[in-house]
C-alpha positions in Angstrom: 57.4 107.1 80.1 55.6 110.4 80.2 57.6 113.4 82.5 54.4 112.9 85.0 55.0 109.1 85.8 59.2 110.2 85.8 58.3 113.0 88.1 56.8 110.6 90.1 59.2 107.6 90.2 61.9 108.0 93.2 65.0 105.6 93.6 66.3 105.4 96.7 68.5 102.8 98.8 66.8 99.5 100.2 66.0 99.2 103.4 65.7 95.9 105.4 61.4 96.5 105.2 61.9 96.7 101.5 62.6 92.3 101.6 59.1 91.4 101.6 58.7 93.5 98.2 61.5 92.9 96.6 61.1 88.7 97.1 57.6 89.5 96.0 59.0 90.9 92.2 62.2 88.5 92.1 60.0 85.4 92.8 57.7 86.3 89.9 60.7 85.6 88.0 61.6 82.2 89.9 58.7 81.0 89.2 57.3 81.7 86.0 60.6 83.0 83.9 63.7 81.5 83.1 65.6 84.8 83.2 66.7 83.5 86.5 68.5 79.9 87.2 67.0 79.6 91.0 64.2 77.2 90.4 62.8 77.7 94.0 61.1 81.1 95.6 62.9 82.6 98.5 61.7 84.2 101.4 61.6 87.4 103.0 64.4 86.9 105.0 66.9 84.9 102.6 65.9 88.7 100.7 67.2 90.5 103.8 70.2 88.0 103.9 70.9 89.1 100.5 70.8 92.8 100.6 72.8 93.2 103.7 75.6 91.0 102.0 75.0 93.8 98.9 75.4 96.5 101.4 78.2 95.2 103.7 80.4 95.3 100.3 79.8 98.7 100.2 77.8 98.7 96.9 74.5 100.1 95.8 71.2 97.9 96.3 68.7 100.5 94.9 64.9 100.7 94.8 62.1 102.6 92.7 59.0 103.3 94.0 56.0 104.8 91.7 53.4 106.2 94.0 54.6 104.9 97.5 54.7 101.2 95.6 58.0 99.2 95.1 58.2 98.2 91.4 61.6 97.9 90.6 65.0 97.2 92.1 68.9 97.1 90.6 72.1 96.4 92.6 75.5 95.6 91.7 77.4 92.3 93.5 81.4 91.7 93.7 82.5 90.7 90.2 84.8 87.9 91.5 86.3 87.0 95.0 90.0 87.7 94.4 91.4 91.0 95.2 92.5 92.3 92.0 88.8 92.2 90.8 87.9 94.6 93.4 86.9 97.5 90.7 84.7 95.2 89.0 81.0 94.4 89.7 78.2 92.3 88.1 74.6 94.0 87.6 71.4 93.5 88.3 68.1 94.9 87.1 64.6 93.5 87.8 61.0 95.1 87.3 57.3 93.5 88.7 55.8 92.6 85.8 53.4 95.4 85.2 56.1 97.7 85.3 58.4 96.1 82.5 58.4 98.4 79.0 57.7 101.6 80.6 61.3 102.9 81.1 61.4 102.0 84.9 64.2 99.9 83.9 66.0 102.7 82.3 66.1 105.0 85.5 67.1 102.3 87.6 70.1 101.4 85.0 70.9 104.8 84.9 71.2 105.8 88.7 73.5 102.4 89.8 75.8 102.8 86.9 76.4 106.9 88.1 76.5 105.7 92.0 79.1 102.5 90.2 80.6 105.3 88.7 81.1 107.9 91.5 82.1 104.9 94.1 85.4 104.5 91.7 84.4 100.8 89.9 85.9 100.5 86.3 83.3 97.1 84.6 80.4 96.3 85.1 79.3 92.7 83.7 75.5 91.7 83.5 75.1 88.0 82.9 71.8 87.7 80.9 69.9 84.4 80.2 68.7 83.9 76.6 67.1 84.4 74.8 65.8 87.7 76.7 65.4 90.7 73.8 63.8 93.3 76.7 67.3 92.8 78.9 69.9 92.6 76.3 67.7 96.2 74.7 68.4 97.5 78.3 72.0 96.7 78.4 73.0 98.0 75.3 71.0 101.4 75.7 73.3 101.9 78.2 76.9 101.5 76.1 77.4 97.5 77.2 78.6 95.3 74.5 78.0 91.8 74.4 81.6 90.2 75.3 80.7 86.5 75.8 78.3 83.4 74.7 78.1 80.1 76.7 76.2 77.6 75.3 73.4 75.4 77.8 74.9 76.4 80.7 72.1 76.4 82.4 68.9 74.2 83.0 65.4 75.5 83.8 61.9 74.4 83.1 62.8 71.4 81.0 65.5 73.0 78.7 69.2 74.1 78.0 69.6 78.1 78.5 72.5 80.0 77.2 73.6 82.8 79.3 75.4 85.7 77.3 77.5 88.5 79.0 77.6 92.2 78.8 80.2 94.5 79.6 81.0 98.1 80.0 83.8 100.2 81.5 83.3 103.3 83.2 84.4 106.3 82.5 86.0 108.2 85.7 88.5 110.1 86.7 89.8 108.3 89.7 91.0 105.6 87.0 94.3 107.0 86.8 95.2 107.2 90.2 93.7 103.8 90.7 95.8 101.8 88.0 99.2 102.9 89.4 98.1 102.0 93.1 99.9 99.1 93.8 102.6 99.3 91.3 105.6 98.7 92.1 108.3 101.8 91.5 
């Protein structure tokens, strides 16, 4: 991507008039990818369910826009249910398709894993269906190492998928003062 198009690009929070958009990119990959398991498209308002449940936990559901248009969107979701999984979150990255390969995903990846970051969260997982060379290339750009491997645990389109997971752990200085909270003296 060329400083112009960067210049260009903003990323900012999503909005509930953003669910029409976003269902438009994350159906593309419903229906014609299997980088997703969901085998049916949602609508605009299962969207909306799904971005206030992102922001009533507090954690970032971002959005890029390139000239007033939204191609691109990343948020993080709760890691796992239990409380002493609280400081770890699962990511999520997705681009319309005539935005993939141009770095999009890059500043998107880049902005939720400094808002992750500054919010005091120590992993961040991204579950990635395989095989998916353009995710896994995003990923580890970014410092995640590839931590697990689970064989056909999924089923799309006719076929066994593998999912494989990346990890990384932040780096920040409220670590310290968050791993003796609740210790006991």
């Amino acid at each position: 991507m060329d400083k112009s198009s960067e210049l260009q690009a903003r990323i900012r929070p999503a909005t509930e008039t953003d669910a029409e958009a976003i269902a438009l990119i994350y159906n593309h990959y419903i229906e014609h990818s299997t980088v997703t398991f969901e085998q049916s498209a949602i609508t605009d308002n299962e969207m909306l369910q799904r971005i206030q449940l992102i922001r009533q936990a507090a954690l970032p559901f971002l959005v890029l826009e390139q000239q007033g248009l939204l191609i691109g969107y990343a948020y993080a979701s709760p890691w796992r249910a239990r409380i002493g999984y609280r400081f770890s979150v699962e990511s999520s990255v997705y681009l319309s398709p005539d935005s993939a390969g141009l770095g999009y995903g890059s500043l998107l990846m880049q902005q939720l894993l400094l808002q992750l970051t500054q919010a005091g969260y120590h992993a961040v997982m991204a579950g990635i269906a395989l095989p998916n060379d353009a995710s896994v290339a995003l990923h580890e750009k970014f410092g995640m190492t590839k931590v697990a491997h689970f064989y056909q645990v999924g089923t799309k389109f006719g076929q066994w998928l593998d999912v494989g997971y990346w990890q990384l752990l932040l780096q920040n200085p409220q670590q310290e003062a968050v791993q003796g909270a609740g210790c006991a003296t």
